[in-house]
Phi, psi and omega in degrees: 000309190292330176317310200276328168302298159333279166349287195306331199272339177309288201299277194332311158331292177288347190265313169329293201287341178267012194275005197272173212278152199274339199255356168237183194301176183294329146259027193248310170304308207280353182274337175292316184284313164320301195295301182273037165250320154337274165342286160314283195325316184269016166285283194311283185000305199264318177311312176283316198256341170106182179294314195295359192274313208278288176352309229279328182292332191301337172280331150316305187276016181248277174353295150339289191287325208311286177330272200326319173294298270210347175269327216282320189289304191299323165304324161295325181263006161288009173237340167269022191042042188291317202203139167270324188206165160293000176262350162253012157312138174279138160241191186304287192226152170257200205249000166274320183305310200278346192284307192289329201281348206261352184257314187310290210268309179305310172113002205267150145328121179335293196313287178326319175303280184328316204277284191312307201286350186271018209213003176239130162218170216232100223238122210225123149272133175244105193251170196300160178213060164314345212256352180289139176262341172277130179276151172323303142007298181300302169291341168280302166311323157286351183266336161280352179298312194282328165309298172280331145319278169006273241248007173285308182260024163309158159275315175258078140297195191221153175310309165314300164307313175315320181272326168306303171281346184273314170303332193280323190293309204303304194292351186276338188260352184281326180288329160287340184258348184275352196246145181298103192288344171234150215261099203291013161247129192306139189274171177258180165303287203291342158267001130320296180280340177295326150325291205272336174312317193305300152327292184307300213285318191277327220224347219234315213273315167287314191310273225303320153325316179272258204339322159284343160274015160250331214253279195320307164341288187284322172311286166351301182304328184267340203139312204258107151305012188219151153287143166308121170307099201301009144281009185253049193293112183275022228182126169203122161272146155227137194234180158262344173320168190030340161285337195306057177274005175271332185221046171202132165269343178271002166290111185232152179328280209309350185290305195274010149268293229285332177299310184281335117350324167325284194309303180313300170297339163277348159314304187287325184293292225269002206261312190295330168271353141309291174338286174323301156000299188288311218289323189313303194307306166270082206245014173291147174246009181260133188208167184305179141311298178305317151327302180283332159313286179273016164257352178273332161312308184291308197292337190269005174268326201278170180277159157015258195221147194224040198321334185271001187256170214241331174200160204033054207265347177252159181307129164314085177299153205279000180289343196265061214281318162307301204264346175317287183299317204271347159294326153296324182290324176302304190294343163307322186258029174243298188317313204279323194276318164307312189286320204291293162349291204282326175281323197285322192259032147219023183059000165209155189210134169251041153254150189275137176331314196310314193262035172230182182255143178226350161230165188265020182271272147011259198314341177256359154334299169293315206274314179302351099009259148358299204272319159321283189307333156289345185270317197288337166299339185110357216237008187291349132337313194261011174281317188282020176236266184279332191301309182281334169307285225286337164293278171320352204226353174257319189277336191290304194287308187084190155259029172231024179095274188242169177272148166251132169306149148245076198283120175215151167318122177299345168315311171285291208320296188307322172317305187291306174304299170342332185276293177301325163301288150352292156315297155300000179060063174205029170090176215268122142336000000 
């Protein structure tokens, strides 16, 4: 029986590939074979299950062919080499091209364009999605699917890498077509934001640093000798996730403290392997004053050894001044990440408010510290790399990512005053 079953799938198989059509490409054949294995499959369906079975599906198998086409179209413009990737896609326009038009064409002054662009920011909403069905898992597996087409169709590929990517390509789409793509349990608020933080961290968090040195670039290009400050944040997030109370019901207080905890704690995760970073980079003894006062003040404070960190887990010597200040700071954003851990799952922490950042002022203290002292040392080549990313990516971020919205019905708004008015003895809201 399983034999003839097999046998049968075969056969159905080869009757596939030949009804697809003969005369166009290997990919183009291949979305004609997809469809009409859709196709057949939701035929034995209907058979088994009644007409509303191919209704209830139809949104899948367009959800399907929609992918496959849309993998089959980025393969044609990667072999005729139109884009390597999407971020060197042509758009309307880039920010030197808008830059040139607003001096050229427009008439403005460099400095005016620098004045408008230091005095403006641009507020990027990340709104709730309860309703998505599709899992991350899935969605991760198509963006290495899209990684390896990039790097398939390269030009100086190597015959090996070629055999390396077609196997990885092989093994992604099989693991995407063997898992359930859709996600049969309602996501929560909180799993809502860890999606998108997830979203922010793969796709959002390293861009922005490069984008504001593409901003620095195109300025360069006009006239302006100086960078954008990196306290001039042009680029700010916000979502709705966990806040969404106008159109989620199960957004309750406790949800959006568990959510501004979250944020907070992933936040903290990603902050802390920047640092280390820095502490590797900056390993220079040469510094300001001010710098140096206050890392000798820290070192003569600080503890030992630090056995739970991986790495410059022994006391920092005071000759090392730089990694002195950015080792405090680490242990502040190891407490801000810990404390956060210990309130979301047990509602208490004995680590104290004190030994963490509680604002983002705090947290820019030291490295603007840092950032002074290379510039007053000489050293501004290596101030003006990761260190001003790394500024700029605090002031861009905060310390929670994003901001959270608080969307709620204006009625309860009106309610609360009604209330507080009241109270005050000074009449009805």
């Amino acid at each position: 029986m399983a034999g003839g079953n097999v046998e049968k799938m075969a056969s159905i198989d080869a009757q596939l590939r030949l009804l697809a059509p003969g005369k166009v490409s290997e990919d183009d054949k291949l979305v004609e074979y997809v469809a009409l294995l859709l196709d057949l499959f939701l035929d034995i369906l209907q058979d088994l299950h009644g007409e509303d079975i191919r209704e209830t599906l139809s949104m899948k198998e367009s959800m399907t062919l929609k992918y496959w086409t849309s993998l089959r179209r980025r393969r044609i413009k990667l072999k005729k080499g139109d884009f390597a990737d999407e971020s060197s896609a042509t758009t309307e326009s880039d920010i030197e091209e808008t830059l040139k038009r607003l001096v050229g064409k427009l008439k403005k002054s460099p400095e005016e364009v620098f004045d408008a662009l230091k005095n403006q920011t641009v507020n990027l909403v990340f709104t709730a999605h309860p309703t998505q069905s599709v899992q991350r898992s899935l969605l991760q597996k198509h963006g290495r699917i899209r990684n390896c087409l990039t790097q398939l169709y390269a030009k100086d590929i190597t015959p090996d890498d070629k055999l390396e990517l077609d196997e990885a390509l092989q093994r992604e789409i099989q693991a995407a077509f063997s898992m359930d793509e859709i996600r049969r349990n309602p996501s929560t608020p909180q799993d809502e934001m860890r999606a998108g933080m997830s979203y922010l961290h793969e796709t959002i968090w390293k861009g922005v640093p490069k984008f504001l040195c593409r901003v620095d670039t195109a300025l360069k290009n006009i006239g302006i000798n100086e960078r954008v400050p990196y306290n001039a944040p042009l680029i700010q997030f916000s979502s709705w996730m966990g806040g969404d109370r106008d159109g989620n019901p199960r957004v309750t207080p406790e949800v959006t403290r568990d959510v501004c905890l979250l944020a907070r704690m992933m936040a903290a995760n990603l902050y802390f392997s920047q640092i280390e970073d820095l502490m590797f980079e900056l390993s220079m003894w040469r510094r300001s004053d001010e710098l140096r006062v206050h890392a000798d003040e820290l070192h003569r404070s600080s503890r030992k050894d630090a056995k739970h960190y991986i790495e410059f887990w022994k006391q920092v010597p005071p000759n090392e001044p730089y990694r002195v200040i950015l080792g405090d700071v680490r242990d502040k954003r190891y407490n801000t990440h810990e404390r956060a851990r210990y309130l979301l799952a047990n509602g208490t922490s004995d680590i104290p408010e004190e030994a963490t950042f509680t604002n983002v002022e705090q947290f820019l203290e030291p490295l603007e510290l840092c950032y002074r002292s290379l510039y007053a040392s000489g050293d501004q080549p290596i101030d003006d790399e990761s260190l001003l990313d790394f500024l700029r990516q605090v002031s861009t971020f905060g310390l929670s990512l994003v901001r959270l919205d608080i969307r709620q019905e204006s009625n309860r708004h009106i309610d609360v005053l009604d209330a507080i008015t009241k109270h005050l003895d000074i009449g009805s809201y």
